[in-house]
Amino acid sequence: AAAAAAAASAASAAAGGGLEKERVHDRSTLSQDSSVDDNNVGLEEDERRKAKKNREKREKKKAPSTPTPSPTSTMPQLFDWRGGPTSTWFTVPPTPTLPINLDLLNFESKTALRRNKLQEAEEGYRRCIKLKPDDGRGYLGLSKVLQRRGKMESAGRALRDGIKKVGEDNVYLTHALGTWEEKVGHLAEAEKLYLKGTRVCPSDAASWVSLAQLRTRKLGASVTVGRMCFQQCEVEMLASGRNSTYLYTAWGGMEWREKGDKSLARTCFRKALEYDGKCSAAWLQLGCLESEMGDVDRARECFEECLRNEPRNSRVLQAYAILEAKKGTSKRKAVDLFERALKANKRDAGALQAYALYVAELGDVDGARKLMKKGTEVSKRHAPVWQAWGVLETRYGSPSKAREVFQNGIWACAQ
């Protein structure tokens, strides 16, 4: 019985071991099958991702590209932190132009205009307007360039555009437009604009002076009317605590040239020098006045004082040279002053004309012709040079040559 029990237990143990082996085999088989299924699922996921990427690429190629806003666009451009434009992230406003950069560009354009580089000056002023449309300096400079190039209509249009952009209360643009209207012959419109300038800024000396000169020189008003304008300007400026040498130099010039009151003119010039002791216009006119009154020494003092402050002032050098040529004792000094004037400004047609007349008096007619010709080349519409050259040919040349010079001058000034 004991042996039978032991044999039965051994048989059951063997059977149990066989069953355990079968279970382990079944588990390994299931794990292998599941790993195969997982691999198949991973491959399917990869294929789906690749198909999705390919589909997105095809859609991007078919869709029209969105234009990127230009840097000068007024609309704000949207960006996200990942880079590129978007419509769902924060807005980056356009970078404003620094005032110092705008000032530098205006200065460079003004320098180009002074050096007669008209194309460069025009491009600079147009860029100023583009960068800051509400700054009046660009419109003023552009108008000057266009007038220099003979495009009067475009110059007037630029000033009107400036008034629209900057505002009606800009006295500088208003006065510039009035000056333009006066140049093209619209005297009534010019008077209205000058009056508007005096209303916008009652202490603006330029508007009052232009109004007085327009009324006395072109509208036939008496000197009293012009004096009333100057007096009103003086009252307004004193009330506002301002002063202007331009007011007194223009006032003195009117009293001297049109009224003949030399004592009042001298008072005006002296008053201008009280406000600004370096005012070249006041020294120049005072020196010419003293020369006309016969006080040569005082006239020399005025010119020398002005040249100490501005040694390259061609107008003062020219007036000083004429004084030495007419009332001086040294011809060499007069010639040196004329040469200094032309060295300071090679394009000064007035200095070339005065120098040519003096050279003709010295007997060098051919040299005078060369200077006259140069004067007509640097300033084709300077009528006094053409007239002086025609008179020179009448005296020292032939009538046919003088007639030709006069005719060329008429054609040149009429352009």
mmCIF file of C-alpha atoms in Angstrom:
data_model
loop_
_atom_site.group_PDB
_atom_site.id
_atom_site.type_symbol
_atom_site.label_atom_id
_atom_site.label_comp_id
_atom_site.label_asym_id
_atom_site.label_seq_id
_atom_site.Cartn_x
_atom_site.Cartn_y
_atom_site.Cartn_z
ATOM 1 C CA ALA A 1 0.000 0.000 0.000
ATOM 2 C CA ALA A 2 2.831 2.427 0.859
ATOM 3 C CA ALA A 3 4.575 1.678 -2.398
ATOM 4 C CA ALA A 4 1.369 2.238 -4.340
ATOM 5 C CA ALA A 5 0.832 5.602 -2.664
ATOM 6 C CA ALA A 6 4.372 6.708 -3.472
ATOM 7 C CA ALA A 7 3.969 5.716 -7.098
ATOM 8 C CA ALA A 8 0.695 7.645 -7.338
ATOM 9 C CA SER A 9 2.233 10.801 -5.901
ATOM 10 C CA ALA A 10 5.169 10.582 -8.295
ATOM 11 C CA ALA A 11 2.818 10.217 -11.238
ATOM 12 C CA SER A 12 0.745 13.209 -10.199
ATOM 13 C CA ALA A 13 3.915 15.288 -9.732
ATOM 14 C CA ALA A 14 5.102 14.386 -13.187
ATOM 15 C CA ALA A 15 1.715 15.242 -14.611
ATOM 16 C CA GLY A 16 1.758 18.605 -12.791
ATOM 17 C CA GLY A 17 5.214 19.383 -14.112
ATOM 18 C CA GLY A 18 4.075 18.658 -17.617
ATOM 19 C CA LEU A 19 1.099 20.935 -17.237
ATOM 20 C CA GLU A 20 3.347 23.755 -15.897
ATOM 21 C CA LYS A 21 5.640 23.369 -18.881
ATOM 22 C CA GLU A 22 2.680 23.613 -21.202
ATOM 23 C CA ARG A 23 1.497 26.795 -19.465
ATOM 24 C CA VAL A 24 4.958 28.438 -19.774
ATOM 25 C CA HIS A 25 5.110 27.512 -23.441
ATOM 26 C CA ASP A 26 1.654 28.963 -24.007
ATOM 27 C CA ARG A 27 2.660 32.253 -22.263
ATOM 28 C CA SER A 28 5.809 32.594 -24.369
ATOM 29 C CA THR A 29 3.817 31.975 -27.508
ATOM 30 C CA LEU A 30 1.270 34.636 -26.533
ATOM 31 C CA SER A 31 4.021 37.159 -25.761
ATOM 32 C CA GLN A 32 5.619 36.560 -29.149
ATOM 33 C CA ASP A 33 2.276 37.022 -30.854
ATOM 34 C CA SER A 34 1.607 40.257 -28.945
ATOM 35 C CA SER A 35 5.078 41.645 -29.832
ATOM 36 C CA VAL A 36 4.383 40.947 -33.497
ATOM 37 C CA ASP A 37 1.054 42.758 -33.204
ATOM 38 C CA ASP A 38 2.743 45.718 -31.519
ATOM 39 C CA ASN A 39 5.298 45.899 -34.283
ATOM 40 C CA ASN A 40 2.547 45.913 -36.859
ATOM 41 C CA VAL A 41 0.734 48.705 -35.018
ATOM 42 C CA GLY A 42 3.940 50.801 -34.860
ATOM 43 C CA LEU A 43 4.483 50.399 -38.577
ATOM 44 C CA GLU A 44 0.934 51.466 -39.277
ATOM 45 C CA GLU A 45 1.370 54.577 -37.085
ATOM 46 C CA ASP A 46 4.565 55.493 -38.942
ATOM 47 C CA GLU A 47 2.822 55.078 -42.269
ATOM 48 C CA ARG A 48 -0.081 57.249 -41.130
ATOM 49 C CA ARG A 49 2.290 60.006 -39.945
ATOM 50 C CA LYS A 50 4.208 59.919 -43.222
ATOM 51 C CA ALA A 51 0.985 60.086 -45.195
ATOM 52 C CA LYS A 52 -0.200 63.011 -43.095
ATOM 53 C CA LYS A 53 3.070 64.898 -43.662
ATOM 54 C CA ASN A 54 2.917 64.267 -47.399
ATOM 55 C CA ARG A 55 -0.683 65.464 -47.489
ATOM 56 C CA GLU A 56 0.226 68.648 -45.607
ATOM 57 C CA LYS A 57 3.094 69.328 -48.025
ATOM 58 C CA ARG A 58 0.772 68.933 -51.008
ATOM 59 C CA GLU A 59 -1.776 71.303 -49.428
ATOM 60 C CA LYS A 60 0.900 73.919 -48.765
ATOM 61 C CA LYS A 61 2.021 73.765 -52.385
ATOM 62 C CA LYS A 62 -1.527 74.194 -53.640
ATOM 63 C CA ALA A 63 -2.455 77.039 -51.229
ATOM 64 C CA PRO A 64 -1.498 80.622 -52.373
ATOM 65 C CA SER A 65 1.367 82.154 -50.403
ATOM 66 C CA THR A 66 0.421 84.969 -48.016
ATOM 67 C CA PRO A 67 2.287 88.199 -48.938
ATOM 68 C CA THR A 68 4.579 89.491 -46.213
ATOM 69 C CA PRO A 69 3.856 93.123 -45.305
ATOM 70 C CA SER A 70 6.515 95.582 -46.445
ATOM 71 C CA PRO A 71 8.585 97.364 -43.761
ATOM 72 C CA THR A 72 7.052 100.705 -44.775
ATOM 73 C CA SER A 73 3.482 99.419 -44.486
ATOM 74 C CA THR A 74 1.279 101.268 -42.032
ATOM 75 C CA MET A 75 -0.450 98.018 -40.960
ATOM 76 C CA PRO A 76 1.122 96.283 -37.921
ATOM 77 C CA GLN A 77 2.791 92.949 -38.566
ATOM 78 C CA LEU A 78 2.058 89.958 -36.306
ATOM 79 C CA PHE A 79 4.756 87.550 -35.086
ATOM 80 C CA ASP A 80 4.915 84.567 -32.788
ATOM 81 C CA TRP A 81 7.785 83.291 -30.703
ATOM 82 C CA ARG A 82 8.551 80.571 -33.243
ATOM 83 C CA GLY A 83 9.164 83.146 -35.978
ATOM 84 C CA GLY A 84 7.133 84.123 -38.998
ATOM 85 C CA PRO A 85 3.929 86.119 -39.422
ATOM 86 C CA THR A 86 0.741 84.941 -37.781
ATOM 87 C CA SER A 87 -2.656 86.318 -36.847
ATOM 88 C CA THR A 88 -3.016 84.816 -33.381
ATOM 89 C CA TRP A 89 0.004 86.107 -31.480
ATOM 90 C CA PHE A 90 1.049 89.491 -30.071
ATOM 91 C CA THR A 91 1.450 92.605 -32.302
ATOM 92 C CA VAL A 92 4.838 94.247 -32.930
ATOM 93 C CA PRO A 93 4.337 97.961 -33.858
ATOM 94 C CA PRO A 94 6.493 99.519 -36.611
ATOM 95 C CA THR A 95 9.721 101.104 -35.383
ATOM 96 C CA PRO A 96 9.408 104.930 -35.362
ATOM 97 C CA THR A 97 12.035 107.114 -37.033
ATOM 98 C CA LEU A 98 14.457 108.659 -34.577
ATOM 99 C CA PRO A 99 14.382 112.493 -34.617
ATOM 100 C CA ILE A 100 18.157 112.697 -34.919
ATOM 101 C CA ASN A 101 18.115 110.568 -38.083
ATOM 102 C CA LEU A 102 15.433 112.785 -39.616
ATOM 103 C CA ASP A 103 17.413 115.912 -38.715
ATOM 104 C CA LEU A 104 20.533 114.427 -40.292
ATOM 105 C CA LEU A 105 18.686 113.551 -43.500
ATOM 106 C CA ASN A 106 17.234 117.074 -43.730
ATOM 107 C CA PHE A 107 20.700 118.546 -43.207
ATOM 108 C CA GLU A 108 22.245 116.346 -45.904
ATOM 109 C CA SER A 109 19.489 117.293 -48.351
ATOM 110 C CA LYS A 110 19.968 120.991 -47.576
ATOM 111 C CA THR A 111 23.708 120.661 -48.123
ATOM 112 C CA ALA A 112 23.123 118.944 -51.473
ATOM 113 C CA LEU A 113 20.799 121.777 -52.513
ATOM 114 C CA ARG A 114 23.386 124.359 -51.525
ATOM 115 C CA ARG A 115 25.950 122.545 -53.673
ATOM 116 C CA ASN A 116 23.479 122.445 -56.594
ATOM 117 C CA LYS A 117 23.133 118.637 -56.458
ATOM 118 C CA LEU A 118 19.454 118.853 -57.242
ATOM 119 C CA GLN A 119 18.734 115.169 -57.867
ATOM 120 C CA GLU A 120 20.345 114.130 -54.603
ATOM 121 C CA ALA A 121 18.533 116.885 -52.707
ATOM 122 C CA GLU A 122 15.151 115.941 -54.199
ATOM 123 C CA GLU A 123 15.589 112.271 -53.302
ATOM 124 C CA GLY A 124 16.580 113.210 -49.754
ATOM 125 C CA TYR A 125 13.586 115.478 -49.183
ATOM 126 C CA ARG A 126 11.175 112.921 -50.629
ATOM 127 C CA ARG A 127 12.574 110.350 -48.234
ATOM 128 C CA CYS A 128 12.070 112.794 -45.345
ATOM 129 C CA ILE A 129 8.416 113.163 -46.328
ATOM 130 C CA LYS A 130 8.021 109.389 -46.535
ATOM 131 C CA LEU A 131 9.569 108.825 -43.112
ATOM 132 C CA LYS A 132 7.557 111.555 -41.345
ATOM 133 C CA PRO A 133 4.680 113.005 -43.404
ATOM 134 C CA ASP A 134 3.705 115.510 -40.686
ATOM 135 C CA ASP A 135 7.111 117.283 -40.714
ATOM 136 C CA GLY A 136 6.984 120.465 -42.787
ATOM 137 C CA ARG A 137 10.717 120.681 -43.500
ATOM 138 C CA GLY A 138 10.582 118.031 -46.204
ATOM 139 C CA TYR A 139 7.859 119.869 -48.121
ATOM 140 C CA LEU A 140 9.691 123.213 -47.865
ATOM 141 C CA GLY A 141 12.953 121.731 -49.121
ATOM 142 C CA LEU A 142 11.277 119.785 -51.917
ATOM 143 C CA SER A 143 9.522 122.957 -53.090
ATOM 144 C CA LYS A 144 12.850 124.811 -53.255
ATOM 145 C CA VAL A 145 14.445 122.017 -55.271
ATOM 146 C CA LEU A 146 11.547 121.860 -57.736
ATOM 147 C CA GLN A 147 11.599 125.640 -58.189
ATOM 148 C CA ARG A 148 15.329 125.486 -58.865
ATOM 149 C CA ARG A 149 14.645 122.857 -61.532
ATOM 150 C CA GLY A 150 11.945 125.009 -63.133
ATOM 151 C CA LYS A 151 9.005 122.808 -62.044
ATOM 152 C CA MET A 152 6.858 125.561 -60.583
ATOM 153 C CA GLU A 153 3.552 123.689 -60.653
ATOM 154 C CA SER A 154 5.060 120.704 -58.860
ATOM 155 C CA ALA A 155 6.607 123.031 -56.282
ATOM 156 C CA GLY A 156 3.232 124.601 -55.502
ATOM 157 C CA ARG A 157 1.623 121.169 -55.296
ATOM 158 C CA ALA A 158 4.261 120.046 -52.783
ATOM 159 C CA LEU A 159 3.507 123.027 -50.536
ATOM 160 C CA ARG A 160 -0.242 122.427 -50.686
ATOM 161 C CA ASP A 161 0.261 118.760 -49.832
ATOM 162 C CA GLY A 162 2.398 119.824 -46.898
ATOM 163 C CA ILE A 163 -0.310 122.129 -45.567
ATOM 164 C CA LYS A 164 -2.837 119.287 -45.801
ATOM 165 C CA LYS A 165 -0.569 116.853 -43.948
ATOM 166 C CA VAL A 166 0.954 119.199 -41.366
ATOM 167 C CA GLY A 167 -1.988 121.535 -40.752
ATOM 168 C CA GLU A 168 -3.380 124.915 -41.722
ATOM 169 C CA ASP A 169 -1.680 126.604 -38.773
ATOM 170 C CA ASN A 170 1.866 126.027 -40.054
ATOM 171 C CA VAL A 171 3.089 129.574 -40.715
ATOM 172 C CA TYR A 172 6.239 128.446 -42.545
ATOM 173 C CA LEU A 173 4.369 126.495 -45.209
ATOM 174 C CA THR A 174 1.754 129.260 -45.494
ATOM 175 C CA HIS A 175 4.426 131.898 -46.070
ATOM 176 C CA ALA A 176 6.288 129.683 -48.549
ATOM 177 C CA LEU A 177 3.088 129.132 -50.535
ATOM 178 C CA GLY A 178 2.476 132.887 -50.541
ATOM 179 C CA THR A 179 5.979 133.454 -51.912
ATOM 180 C CA TRP A 180 5.314 130.857 -54.606
ATOM 181 C CA GLU A 181 2.036 132.562 -55.571
ATOM 182 C CA GLU A 182 3.884 135.880 -55.832
ATOM 183 C CA LYS A 183 6.531 134.352 -58.096
ATOM 184 C CA VAL A 184 3.966 132.926 -60.518
ATOM 185 C CA GLY A 185 2.087 136.251 -60.625
ATOM 186 C CA HIS A 186 -0.932 135.501 -58.413
ATOM 187 C CA LEU A 187 -0.551 138.648 -56.323
ATOM 188 C CA ALA A 188 -4.024 138.606 -54.772
ATOM 189 C CA GLU A 189 -3.574 135.024 -53.569
ATOM 190 C CA ALA A 190 -0.128 135.894 -52.243
ATOM 191 C CA GLU A 191 -1.541 138.812 -50.246
ATOM 192 C CA LYS A 192 -4.250 136.565 -48.751
ATOM 193 C CA LEU A 193 -1.669 133.988 -47.684
ATOM 194 C CA TYR A 194 0.596 136.635 -46.117
ATOM 195 C CA LEU A 195 -2.372 138.001 -44.172
ATOM 196 C CA LYS A 196 -3.242 134.473 -43.090
ATOM 197 C CA GLY A 197 0.316 134.046 -41.831
ATOM 198 C CA THR A 198 0.020 137.209 -39.724
ATOM 199 C CA ARG A 199 -3.208 135.859 -38.202
ATOM 200 C CA VAL A 200 -1.767 132.413 -37.506
ATOM 201 C CA CYS A 201 1.369 133.889 -35.894
ATOM 202 C CA PRO A 202 1.070 137.671 -35.275
ATOM 203 C CA SER A 203 4.779 137.947 -34.392
ATOM 204 C CA ASP A 204 6.038 136.272 -37.593
ATOM 205 C CA ALA A 205 8.381 138.836 -39.137
ATOM 206 C CA ALA A 206 8.630 137.075 -42.511
ATOM 207 C CA SER A 207 4.884 137.372 -43.190
ATOM 208 C CA TRP A 208 4.774 141.063 -42.241
ATOM 209 C CA VAL A 209 7.874 141.933 -44.303
ATOM 210 C CA SER A 210 6.611 140.051 -47.360
ATOM 211 C CA LEU A 211 3.223 141.753 -47.047
ATOM 212 C CA ALA A 212 4.816 145.209 -46.842
ATOM 213 C CA GLN A 213 7.127 144.593 -49.792
ATOM 214 C CA LEU A 214 4.326 143.119 -51.921
ATOM 215 C CA ARG A 215 2.076 146.097 -51.312
ATOM 216 C CA THR A 216 4.725 148.766 -51.891
ATOM 217 C CA ARG A 217 6.603 147.166 -54.794
ATOM 218 C CA LYS A 218 3.938 145.366 -56.819
ATOM 219 C CA LEU A 219 0.491 146.519 -55.710
ATOM 220 C CA GLY A 220 1.246 150.242 -55.978
ATOM 221 C CA ALA A 221 0.733 151.127 -52.315
ATOM 222 C CA SER A 222 2.604 154.022 -50.751
ATOM 223 C CA VAL A 223 5.531 153.776 -48.386
ATOM 224 C CA THR A 224 3.186 154.728 -45.555
ATOM 225 C CA VAL A 225 1.276 151.472 -46.027
ATOM 226 C CA GLY A 226 4.497 149.497 -45.852
ATOM 227 C CA ARG A 227 5.607 151.424 -42.770
ATOM 228 C CA MET A 228 2.312 150.542 -41.065
ATOM 229 C CA CYS A 229 3.025 146.851 -41.653
ATOM 230 C CA PHE A 230 6.509 147.169 -40.147
ATOM 231 C CA GLN A 231 5.207 149.115 -37.147
ATOM 232 C CA GLN A 232 2.484 146.545 -36.484
ATOM 233 C CA CYS A 233 5.050 143.761 -36.668
ATOM 234 C CA GLU A 234 7.253 145.611 -34.171
ATOM 235 C CA VAL A 235 4.328 145.962 -31.752
ATOM 236 C CA GLU A 236 3.436 142.270 -32.001
ATOM 237 C CA MET A 237 7.020 141.150 -31.519
ATOM 238 C CA LEU A 238 7.555 143.360 -28.475
ATOM 239 C CA ALA A 239 4.312 142.015 -26.994
ATOM 240 C CA SER A 240 5.522 138.436 -27.434
ATOM 241 C CA GLY A 241 9.021 139.180 -26.128
ATOM 242 C CA ARG A 242 10.735 138.485 -29.437
ATOM 243 C CA ASN A 243 12.979 140.486 -31.761
ATOM 244 C CA SER A 244 14.060 140.185 -35.382
ATOM 245 C CA THR A 245 16.942 141.738 -37.271
ATOM 246 C CA TYR A 246 15.163 140.856 -40.517
ATOM 247 C CA LEU A 247 12.350 143.274 -39.644
ATOM 248 C CA TYR A 248 14.675 146.245 -39.137
ATOM 249 C CA THR A 249 16.961 145.539 -42.097
ATOM 250 C CA ALA A 250 13.934 145.284 -44.428
ATOM 251 C CA TRP A 251 12.366 148.378 -42.873
ATOM 252 C CA GLY A 252 15.585 150.363 -43.237
ATOM 253 C CA GLY A 253 15.979 149.224 -46.841
ATOM 254 C CA MET A 254 12.465 150.463 -47.692
ATOM 255 C CA GLU A 255 13.036 153.855 -46.032
ATOM 256 C CA TRP A 256 16.341 154.267 -47.849
ATOM 257 C CA ARG A 257 15.576 152.929 -51.316
ATOM 258 C CA GLU A 258 11.955 153.976 -51.765
ATOM 259 C CA LYS A 259 11.512 156.967 -49.464
ATOM 260 C CA GLY A 260 15.026 158.366 -49.414
ATOM 261 C CA ASP A 261 15.009 158.857 -45.642
ATOM 262 C CA LYS A 262 18.626 157.966 -44.904
ATOM 263 C CA SER A 263 18.582 159.019 -41.241
ATOM 264 C CA LEU A 264 15.622 156.726 -40.458
ATOM 265 C CA ALA A 265 17.281 153.950 -42.462
ATOM 266 C CA ARG A 266 20.467 154.315 -40.408
ATOM 267 C CA THR A 267 18.376 154.134 -37.220
ATOM 268 C CA CYS A 268 16.777 150.885 -38.381
ATOM 269 C CA PHE A 269 20.137 149.328 -39.253
ATOM 270 C CA ARG A 270 21.613 150.358 -35.897
ATOM 271 C CA LYS A 271 18.621 148.875 -34.108
ATOM 272 C CA ALA A 272 19.132 145.578 -35.917
ATOM 273 C CA LEU A 273 22.767 145.560 -34.785
ATOM 274 C CA GLU A 274 21.658 146.164 -31.198
ATOM 275 C CA TYR A 275 19.816 142.846 -31.267
ATOM 276 C CA ASP A 276 22.544 140.989 -33.180
ATOM 277 C CA GLY A 277 25.979 142.516 -33.527
ATOM 278 C CA LYS A 278 26.957 139.894 -36.138
ATOM 279 C CA CYS A 279 24.051 140.517 -38.531
ATOM 280 C CA SER A 280 25.771 140.610 -41.939
ATOM 281 C CA ALA A 281 22.738 142.108 -43.723
ATOM 282 C CA ALA A 282 22.670 145.078 -41.347
ATOM 283 C CA TRP A 283 26.433 145.684 -41.637
ATOM 284 C CA LEU A 284 26.275 145.384 -45.420
ATOM 285 C CA GLN A 285 23.408 147.845 -45.875
ATOM 286 C CA LEU A 286 24.855 150.264 -43.330
ATOM 287 C CA GLY A 287 28.198 150.172 -45.133
ATOM 288 C CA CYS A 288 26.540 150.829 -48.499
ATOM 289 C CA LEU A 289 24.530 153.682 -46.944
ATOM 290 C CA GLU A 290 27.637 155.290 -45.473
ATOM 291 C CA SER A 291 29.405 154.918 -48.817
ATOM 292 C CA GLU A 292 26.529 156.641 -50.616
ATOM 293 C CA MET A 293 26.585 159.466 -48.071
ATOM 294 C CA GLY A 294 30.305 159.946 -48.735
ATOM 295 C CA ASP A 295 31.739 158.610 -45.493
ATOM 296 C CA VAL A 296 34.210 156.128 -46.989
ATOM 297 C CA ASP A 297 36.099 155.447 -43.765
ATOM 298 C CA ARG A 298 32.939 154.512 -41.857
ATOM 299 C CA ALA A 299 31.827 152.337 -44.774
ATOM 300 C CA ARG A 300 35.156 150.496 -44.641
ATOM 301 C CA GLU A 301 34.694 149.966 -40.909
ATOM 302 C CA CYS A 302 31.298 148.401 -41.501
ATOM 303 C CA PHE A 303 32.616 146.029 -44.163
ATOM 304 C CA GLU A 304 35.667 145.075 -42.117
ATOM 305 C CA GLU A 305 33.542 144.393 -39.041
ATOM 306 C CA CYS A 306 31.262 142.121 -41.059
ATOM 307 C CA LEU A 307 34.191 140.262 -42.625
ATOM 308 C CA ARG A 308 35.653 139.593 -39.179
ATOM 309 C CA ASN A 309 32.529 137.606 -38.414
ATOM 310 C CA GLU A 310 32.008 136.134 -41.902
ATOM 311 C CA PRO A 311 35.248 136.214 -43.931
ATOM 312 C CA ARG A 312 33.678 134.313 -46.857
ATOM 313 C CA ASN A 313 30.595 136.476 -47.340
ATOM 314 C CA SER A 314 30.675 137.078 -51.108
ATOM 315 C CA ARG A 315 28.108 139.901 -51.050
ATOM 316 C CA VAL A 316 30.080 141.932 -48.509
ATOM 317 C CA LEU A 317 33.325 141.285 -50.411
ATOM 318 C CA GLN A 318 31.638 142.437 -53.619
ATOM 319 C CA ALA A 319 30.325 145.659 -52.028
ATOM 320 C CA TYR A 320 33.717 146.336 -50.466
ATOM 321 C CA ALA A 321 35.428 145.791 -53.825
ATOM 322 C CA ILE A 322 33.015 148.193 -55.562
ATOM 323 C CA LEU A 323 33.740 150.779 -52.860
ATOM 324 C CA GLU A 324 37.494 150.464 -53.445
ATOM 325 C CA ALA A 325 37.021 150.493 -57.218
ATOM 326 C CA LYS A 326 34.995 153.727 -57.171
ATOM 327 C CA LYS A 327 36.390 155.687 -54.230
ATOM 328 C CA GLY A 328 39.552 153.868 -53.234
ATOM 329 C CA THR A 329 43.129 154.550 -54.206
ATOM 330 C CA SER A 330 44.400 150.980 -54.698
ATOM 331 C CA LYS A 331 43.285 149.095 -57.786
ATOM 332 C CA ARG A 332 45.131 146.033 -56.572
ATOM 333 C CA LYS A 333 43.015 145.944 -53.420
ATOM 334 C CA ALA A 334 39.785 146.098 -55.450
ATOM 335 C CA VAL A 335 40.927 143.207 -57.670
ATOM 336 C CA ASP A 336 41.921 141.145 -54.625
ATOM 337 C CA LEU A 337 38.499 141.702 -53.060
ATOM 338 C CA PHE A 338 36.757 140.610 -56.268
ATOM 339 C CA GLU A 339 38.919 137.493 -56.409
ATOM 340 C CA ARG A 340 38.096 136.690 -52.784
ATOM 341 C CA ALA A 341 34.402 137.072 -53.515
ATOM 342 C CA LEU A 342 34.570 134.645 -56.446
ATOM 343 C CA LYS A 343 36.671 132.218 -54.447
ATOM 344 C CA ALA A 344 34.017 132.241 -51.713
ATOM 345 C CA ASN A 345 31.173 131.696 -54.205
ATOM 346 C CA LYS A 346 32.021 130.712 -57.765
ATOM 347 C CA ARG A 347 28.366 130.871 -58.814
ATOM 348 C CA ASP A 348 27.741 134.482 -57.732
ATOM 349 C CA ALA A 349 26.578 136.111 -60.962
ATOM 350 C CA GLY A 350 26.418 139.550 -59.340
ATOM 351 C CA ALA A 351 30.078 139.406 -58.333
ATOM 352 C CA LEU A 352 31.051 138.240 -61.833
ATOM 353 C CA GLN A 353 29.131 141.133 -63.395
ATOM 354 C CA ALA A 354 30.680 143.784 -61.110
ATOM 355 C CA TYR A 355 34.163 142.332 -61.619
ATOM 356 C CA ALA A 356 33.705 142.296 -65.398
ATOM 357 C CA LEU A 357 32.658 145.949 -65.469
ATOM 358 C CA TYR A 358 35.685 146.929 -63.408
ATOM 359 C CA VAL A 359 38.011 144.878 -65.620
ATOM 360 C CA ALA A 360 36.524 146.634 -68.675
ATOM 361 C CA GLU A 361 37.249 150.002 -67.066
ATOM 362 C CA LEU A 362 40.857 148.889 -66.615
ATOM 363 C CA GLY A 363 41.005 148.205 -70.372
ATOM 364 C CA ASP A 364 40.809 144.395 -70.487
ATOM 365 C CA VAL A 365 37.674 144.001 -72.656
ATOM 366 C CA ASP A 366 38.356 140.358 -73.538
ATOM 367 C CA GLY A 367 38.697 139.480 -69.866
ATOM 368 C CA ALA A 368 35.434 141.284 -69.166
ATOM 369 C CA ARG A 369 33.705 139.249 -71.913
ATOM 370 C CA LYS A 370 34.925 135.998 -70.357
ATOM 371 C CA LEU A 371 33.599 137.008 -66.945
ATOM 372 C CA MET A 372 30.239 138.033 -68.432
ATOM 373 C CA LYS A 373 29.956 134.744 -70.287
ATOM 374 C CA LYS A 374 30.752 132.819 -67.127
ATOM 375 C CA GLY A 375 28.072 134.796 -65.289
ATOM 376 C CA THR A 376 25.438 133.786 -67.849
ATOM 377 C CA GLU A 377 26.526 130.154 -67.570
ATOM 378 C CA VAL A 378 26.272 129.922 -63.775
ATOM 379 C CA SER A 379 22.936 131.781 -63.710
ATOM 380 C CA LYS A 380 21.156 131.684 -67.054
ATOM 381 C CA ARG A 381 18.137 133.697 -65.847
ATOM 382 C CA HIS A 382 20.142 136.502 -64.233
ATOM 383 C CA ALA A 383 18.957 139.400 -66.399
ATOM 384 C CA PRO A 384 21.471 142.063 -65.167
ATOM 385 C CA VAL A 385 24.406 139.978 -66.451
ATOM 386 C CA TRP A 386 22.869 139.678 -69.934
ATOM 387 C CA GLN A 387 22.103 143.384 -69.954
ATOM 388 C CA ALA A 388 25.614 144.362 -68.854
ATOM 389 C CA TRP A 389 27.144 142.061 -71.459
ATOM 390 C CA GLY A 390 24.962 143.582 -74.188
ATOM 391 C CA VAL A 391 25.961 147.107 -73.153
ATOM 392 C CA LEU A 392 29.617 146.033 -73.119
ATOM 393 C CA GLU A 393 29.335 144.762 -76.708
ATOM 394 C CA THR A 394 27.560 147.972 -77.706
ATOM 395 C CA ARG A 395 30.452 150.076 -76.417
ATOM 396 C CA TYR A 396 33.444 147.944 -77.326
ATOM 397 C CA GLY A 397 32.135 145.436 -79.868
ATOM 398 C CA SER A 398 29.672 145.402 -82.733
ATOM 399 C CA PRO A 399 25.906 146.086 -82.827
ATOM 400 C CA SER A 400 25.222 142.624 -84.245
ATOM 401 C CA LYS A 401 27.017 140.941 -81.343
ATOM 402 C CA ALA A 402 25.163 143.126 -78.846
ATOM 403 C CA ARG A 403 21.847 142.261 -80.516
ATOM 404 C CA GLU A 404 22.667 138.570 -80.285
ATOM 405 C CA VAL A 405 23.507 138.858 -76.562
ATOM 406 C CA PHE A 406 20.293 140.734 -75.814
ATOM 407 C CA GLN A 407 18.212 138.174 -77.719
ATOM 408 C CA ASN A 408 19.844 135.217 -75.948
ATOM 409 C CA GLY A 409 19.202 136.936 -72.642
ATOM 410 C CA ILE A 410 15.513 137.374 -73.458
ATOM 411 C CA TRP A 411 15.182 133.714 -74.382
ATOM 412 C CA ALA A 412 17.049 132.554 -71.277
ATOM 413 C CA CYS A 413 15.074 134.719 -68.834
ATOM 414 C CA ALA A 414 11.746 133.742 -70.420
ATOM 415 C CA GLN A 415 12.266 130.014 -69.732
#
